[in-house]
Tab-separated table of C-alpha atoms in Angstrom:
chain	number	residue	atom	x	y	z
A	2	MET	CA	246.695	-1.054	-254.855
A	3	ASN	CA	246.426	-2.526	-252.117
A	4	LYS	CA	248.395	-1.096	-248.868
A	5	VAL	CA	251.216	-3.583	-247.865
A	6	ASN	CA	254.897	-2.693	-246.959
A	7	GLU	CA	256.782	-5.618	-248.699
A	8	GLU	CA	260.055	-5.463	-246.738
A	9	ARG	CA	257.344	-6.407	-243.587
A	10	VAL	CA	255.572	-8.837	-245.060
A	11	HIS	CA	259.093	-10.581	-246.366
A	12	GLU	CA	260.132	-9.780	-242.510
A	13	ILE	CA	257.454	-11.789	-241.372
A	14	PHE	CA	257.131	-14.882	-243.722
A	15	ASN	CA	260.760	-15.628	-242.623
A	16	ASN	CA	259.780	-15.037	-239.246
A	17	ILE	CA	257.461	-17.940	-239.459
A	18	SER	CA	258.452	-20.575	-241.616
A	19	THR	CA	259.481	-23.060	-239.230
A	20	ASP	CA	256.403	-22.778	-238.134
A	21	TYR	CA	254.340	-22.296	-240.901
A	22	ASP	CA	252.417	-26.120	-241.515
A	23	LYS	CA	252.103	-26.471	-237.641
A	24	MET	CA	250.225	-23.604	-237.844
A	25	ASN	CA	248.165	-23.718	-240.707
A	26	ALA	CA	247.209	-27.232	-239.172
A	27	ILE	CA	246.225	-26.199	-236.373
A	28	ILE	CA	244.451	-22.334	-237.524
A	29	SER	CA	241.867	-24.628	-240.195
A	30	PHE	CA	241.462	-27.643	-237.670
A	31	LYS	CA	243.429	-29.318	-240.281
A	32	GLN	CA	240.971	-28.589	-242.805
A	33	HIS	CA	243.214	-26.574	-245.476
A	34	ASP	CA	243.837	-29.912	-246.541
A	35	ILE	CA	240.263	-30.413	-247.606
A	36	TRP	CA	239.941	-27.274	-249.575
A	37	ARG	CA	242.800	-28.068	-251.327
A	38	ASP	CA	242.133	-31.723	-252.327
A	39	LYS	CA	238.970	-29.902	-253.468
A	40	THR	CA	240.093	-27.731	-255.558
A	41	MET	CA	242.311	-29.839	-257.132
A	42	LYS	CA	239.410	-32.625	-258.104
A	43	LYS	CA	237.788	-29.182	-260.050
A	44	MET	CA	241.334	-28.454	-261.838
A	45	GLY	CA	240.582	-31.315	-263.852
A	46	ASN	CA	243.578	-33.641	-265.449
A	47	LEU	CA	247.045	-32.190	-265.296
A	48	SER	CA	248.602	-34.618	-266.494
A	49	GLY	CA	252.074	-33.867	-268.316
A	50	MET	CA	251.660	-30.304	-267.692
A	51	THR	CA	253.885	-27.122	-266.694
A	52	VAL	CA	251.908	-26.050	-263.274
A	53	LEU	CA	253.280	-22.873	-261.499
A	54	ASP	CA	252.546	-22.675	-258.124
A	55	LEU	CA	253.049	-18.623	-256.940
A	56	CYS	CA	253.952	-17.723	-253.374
A	57	CYS	CA	253.963	-21.665	-252.624
A	58	GLY	CA	255.183	-20.794	-249.083
A	59	THR	CA	256.837	-24.625	-248.075
A	60	GLY	CA	255.360	-25.947	-250.679
A	61	ASP	CA	252.839	-28.523	-249.156
A	62	TRP	CA	250.280	-27.775	-252.819
A	63	THR	CA	253.517	-27.471	-255.030
A	64	PHE	CA	254.304	-31.606	-253.665
A	65	ASP	CA	250.590	-32.266	-254.663
A	66	LEU	CA	250.648	-30.606	-258.287
A	67	SER	CA	253.643	-33.205	-258.514
A	68	LYS	CA	252.004	-35.989	-258.325
A	69	ALA	CA	249.148	-34.604	-260.161
A	70	VAL	CA	251.029	-33.469	-263.580
A	71	GLY	CA	253.052	-36.762	-263.023
A	72	LYS	CA	256.452	-37.821	-264.758
A	73	SER	CA	256.115	-35.937	-268.114
A	74	GLY	CA	254.887	-32.432	-266.301
A	75	LYS	CA	257.003	-29.614	-264.322
A	76	VAL	CA	255.713	-27.735	-260.955
A	77	VAL	CA	257.965	-24.470	-260.284
A	78	GLY	CA	257.075	-23.108	-257.102
A	79	LEU	CA	258.485	-19.536	-256.703
A	80	ASP	CA	258.314	-17.665	-253.372
A	81	PHE	CA	259.796	-14.375	-252.410
A	82	SER	CA	260.859	-16.347	-248.702
A	83	GLU	CA	264.261	-17.325	-248.217
A	84	ASN	CA	263.035	-19.390	-245.778
A	85	MET	CA	259.969	-20.580	-246.309
A	86	LEU	CA	261.332	-22.221	-249.544
A	87	GLU	CA	264.086	-23.757	-247.288
A	88	VAL	CA	262.103	-25.825	-245.758
A	89	ALA	CA	260.488	-26.397	-249.172
A	90	ARG	CA	264.162	-27.563	-250.239
A	91	ASN	CA	264.687	-29.485	-247.153
A	92	LYS	CA	260.414	-31.057	-248.176
A	93	LEU	CA	262.288	-31.981	-251.462
A	94	ASP	CA	265.103	-33.578	-250.302
A	95	LYS	CA	263.478	-36.185	-248.817
A	96	LYS	CA	260.334	-36.744	-251.170
A	97	GLY	CA	263.057	-36.750	-253.938
A	98	ASN	CA	260.655	-35.088	-256.049
A	99	THR	CA	262.182	-35.126	-259.785
A	100	ASN	CA	259.811	-32.329	-261.299
A	101	ILE	CA	259.541	-29.948	-258.898
A	102	GLU	CA	261.879	-26.630	-259.079
A	103	PHE	CA	261.424	-23.915	-256.857
A	104	ILE	CA	262.779	-20.903	-257.393
A	105	GLN	CA	263.004	-17.483	-255.240
A	106	GLY	CA	260.902	-14.296	-257.008
A	107	ASN	CA	258.146	-11.995	-256.595
A	108	ALA	CA	254.672	-11.905	-257.517
A	109	MET	CA	254.151	-9.016	-258.427
A	110	ALA	CA	256.880	-9.641	-261.303
A	111	ILE	CA	256.831	-12.988	-261.890
A	112	PRO	CA	259.879	-13.706	-264.011
A	113	PHE	CA	259.239	-16.016	-266.309
A	114	GLU	CA	258.145	-15.168	-270.222
A	115	LYS	CA	255.257	-15.052	-271.704
A	116	GLU	CA	252.655	-17.883	-272.160
A	117	MET	CA	255.047	-20.136	-270.637
A	118	PHE	CA	252.646	-22.100	-268.395
A	119	ASP	CA	249.010	-24.382	-268.291
A	120	ALA	CA	248.108	-24.089	-264.551
A	121	VAL	CA	249.156	-20.790	-262.284
A	122	THR	CA	247.847	-21.351	-259.033
A	123	ILE	CA	247.993	-19.108	-255.451
A	124	GLY	CA	247.438	-19.927	-252.184
A	125	TYR	CA	246.552	-17.337	-249.234
A	126	GLY	CA	249.493	-15.645	-251.121
A	127	LEU	CA	247.451	-13.481	-252.967
A	128	ARG	CA	246.655	-11.209	-250.220
A	129	ASN	CA	249.563	-10.716	-248.624
A	130	THR	CA	251.422	-8.810	-252.189
A	131	PRO	CA	250.720	-4.877	-252.634
A	132	ASP	CA	249.062	-4.858	-256.041
A	133	TYR	CA	246.093	-7.760	-256.337
A	134	LEU	CA	245.429	-6.829	-260.197
A	135	THR	CA	249.236	-6.411	-260.829
A	136	VAL	CA	249.910	-9.834	-259.463
A	137	LEU	CA	246.660	-11.132	-261.599
A	138	ARG	CA	248.081	-9.657	-264.583
A	139	GLU	CA	250.960	-10.868	-263.975
A	140	ILE	CA	249.479	-13.884	-264.033
A	141	PHE	CA	247.706	-13.751	-267.145
A	142	ARG	CA	251.261	-13.031	-269.309
A	143	VAL	CA	252.769	-16.190	-267.956
A	144	LEU	CA	249.792	-19.093	-269.196
A	145	LYS	CA	249.148	-20.939	-272.174
A	146	PRO	CA	245.808	-19.082	-274.406
A	147	GLY	CA	243.283	-21.588	-273.118
A	148	GLY	CA	246.034	-21.676	-269.892
A	149	GLN	CA	243.911	-21.661	-265.625
A	150	VAL	CA	244.769	-20.321	-262.464
A	151	VAL	CA	243.270	-21.033	-259.601
A	152	CYS	CA	243.592	-18.706	-256.179
A	153	ILE	CA	242.691	-20.744	-252.801
A	154	GLU	CA	242.248	-17.173	-249.923
A	155	THR	CA	240.482	-16.695	-247.300
A	156	SER	CA	237.090	-14.607	-248.343
A	157	HIS	CA	234.179	-12.981	-245.192
A	158	PRO	CA	231.620	-15.407	-244.115
A	159	THR	CA	227.415	-13.408	-244.379
A	160	PHE	CA	226.039	-16.240	-243.036
A	161	PRO	CA	224.260	-14.531	-239.673
A	162	ILE	CA	225.989	-15.277	-236.210
A	163	TYR	CA	228.705	-17.267	-237.688
A	164	LYS	CA	230.374	-14.354	-239.572
A	165	GLN	CA	230.459	-12.804	-236.234
A	166	ALA	CA	231.701	-15.308	-234.014
A	167	PHE	CA	234.481	-16.481	-237.361
A	168	GLU	CA	236.033	-12.519	-237.111
A	169	LEU	CA	235.893	-13.141	-233.483
A	170	TYR	CA	238.226	-16.049	-234.010
A	171	PHE	CA	240.205	-14.337	-236.293
A	172	LYS	CA	240.660	-11.045	-234.513
A	173	LYS	CA	241.332	-12.486	-231.821
A	174	VAL	CA	241.867	-16.321	-231.516
A	175	MET	CA	243.896	-17.079	-234.734
A	176	PRO	CA	246.427	-14.264	-233.344
A	177	PHE	CA	246.139	-15.885	-229.337
A	178	LEU	CA	247.036	-19.298	-230.883
A	179	GLY	CA	250.369	-17.450	-233.361
A	180	LYS	CA	251.779	-16.521	-229.796
A	181	ILE	CA	251.646	-19.714	-228.175
A	182	PHE	CA	252.635	-22.048	-230.999
A	183	ALA	CA	254.620	-20.241	-232.134
A	184	LYS	CA	255.461	-17.219	-230.414
A	185	SER	CA	254.827	-14.583	-232.909
A	186	LEU	CA	251.881	-12.784	-231.837
A	187	LYS	CA	252.514	-9.704	-233.719
A	188	GLU	CA	252.605	-11.440	-237.243
A	189	TYR	CA	249.858	-13.613	-236.635
A	190	GLN	CA	247.658	-10.012	-235.668
A	191	TRP	CA	249.486	-8.877	-238.703
A	192	LEU	CA	247.872	-12.070	-240.594
A	193	GLN	CA	244.468	-11.447	-239.664
A	194	LYS	CA	244.475	-7.253	-240.691
A	195	SER	CA	245.815	-8.720	-244.156
A	196	ALA	CA	243.112	-11.537	-244.084
A	197	GLU	CA	240.613	-8.910	-242.984
A	198	ASN	CA	241.230	-5.710	-245.413
A	199	PHE	CA	240.940	-8.660	-248.077
A	200	PRO	CA	238.048	-8.402	-251.109
A	201	ASP	CA	234.861	-11.151	-250.242
A	202	ALA	CA	234.626	-13.890	-253.118
A	203	LYS	CA	232.613	-11.850	-255.271
A	204	ALA	CA	234.466	-9.071	-255.362
A	205	LEU	CA	237.925	-10.539	-255.816
A	206	ALA	CA	236.043	-12.751	-259.208
A	207	LEU	CA	235.462	-9.366	-260.208
A	208	LEU	CA	238.989	-8.687	-260.238
A	209	PHE	CA	239.866	-11.843	-262.025
A	210	SER	CA	237.623	-10.585	-264.927
A	211	GLU	CA	239.592	-7.188	-264.945
A	212	ALA	CA	242.767	-8.916	-264.908
A	213	GLY	CA	241.790	-10.373	-267.903
A	214	PHE	CA	240.568	-13.486	-267.206
A	215	SER	CA	236.928	-15.876	-268.592
A	216	ALA	CA	234.520	-18.069	-267.046
A	217	VAL	CA	235.770	-16.833	-263.661
A	218	ASN	CA	234.089	-18.955	-260.807
A	219	TYR	CA	234.449	-19.459	-257.764
A	220	GLN	CA	233.911	-21.603	-254.416
A	221	LYS	CA	233.620	-21.238	-250.654
A	222	HIS	CA	234.600	-23.583	-248.030
A	223	GLY	CA	234.425	-23.423	-244.318
A	224	GLY	CA	230.524	-21.488	-244.527
A	225	GLY	CA	233.370	-19.061	-246.381
A	226	ALA	CA	235.511	-18.376	-244.730
A	227	ILE	CA	237.420	-19.669	-247.584
A	228	ALA	CA	236.605	-19.552	-251.464
A	229	THR	CA	239.153	-20.902	-254.508
A	230	HIS	CA	238.527	-18.845	-257.350
A	231	PHE	CA	239.389	-20.484	-260.792
A	232	GLY	CA	239.905	-18.369	-264.479
A	233	THR	CA	240.682	-19.418	-267.478
A	234	LYS	CA	242.969	-16.726	-270.510
A	235	GLY	CA	240.898	-16.444	-273.470
A	236	SER	CA	233.039	-16.732	-271.748
A	237	ALA	CA	232.226	-14.724	-269.619
A	238	GLY	CA	230.477	-14.771	-266.281
A	239	VAL	CA	230.994	-14.798	-262.541
A	240	LYS	CA	229.688	-17.611	-261.022
A	241	GLU	CA	229.627	-19.312	-257.720
A	242	GLU	CA	229.099	-22.270	-256.597
A	243	SER	CA	227.471	-24.423	-253.369
A	244	GLN	CA	230.141	-24.530	-249.965
């Protein structure tokens, strides 16, 4: 069980919703778009599929998925923060995508029947849930047999010097940037802590397997600062790919 106060997390994401997209670009030096593009390419052809984007936030990944599934597919973006969803819905009003639905809900108890989705994605949201394994089991439940789960999350670099530099950046610089550009020092201090306490890529892959997923593999980005995990519902083993 991850020691997360759901009410506190809800408050944090409601508070940072307005500047969330801007801060993601600043903190990652705009690399987060590149990491998501690489992940999308590895997901393969999604045309016509029904996809759940869990912890969708302001909807960046949701809109990428909308384009990938096409007019014959559908994407549901789910988040528990009404303020984040308001930003996402404002984007939807401007973009006019007809195959997206945004709903409010909890990743710990996904409000859908079992085996409804061909794929489930979750980007930078798993670490802010009270129980990672419960969320992964919920994802497993709503996936169709043979469906895939894809998770992009913070991880922990292992290379000497870079590891120390990354930890310094995340612990000191990131909250400072939050203070300067979003007037949200405490919120970004908390988010730094959630990343610090999150499992590394190998440990997270084992949690995927424990939740029932097979063919679990992961790909590291940014020198190991970020990792994308893949799994299917339905030959076992954990595989690490090159960065």
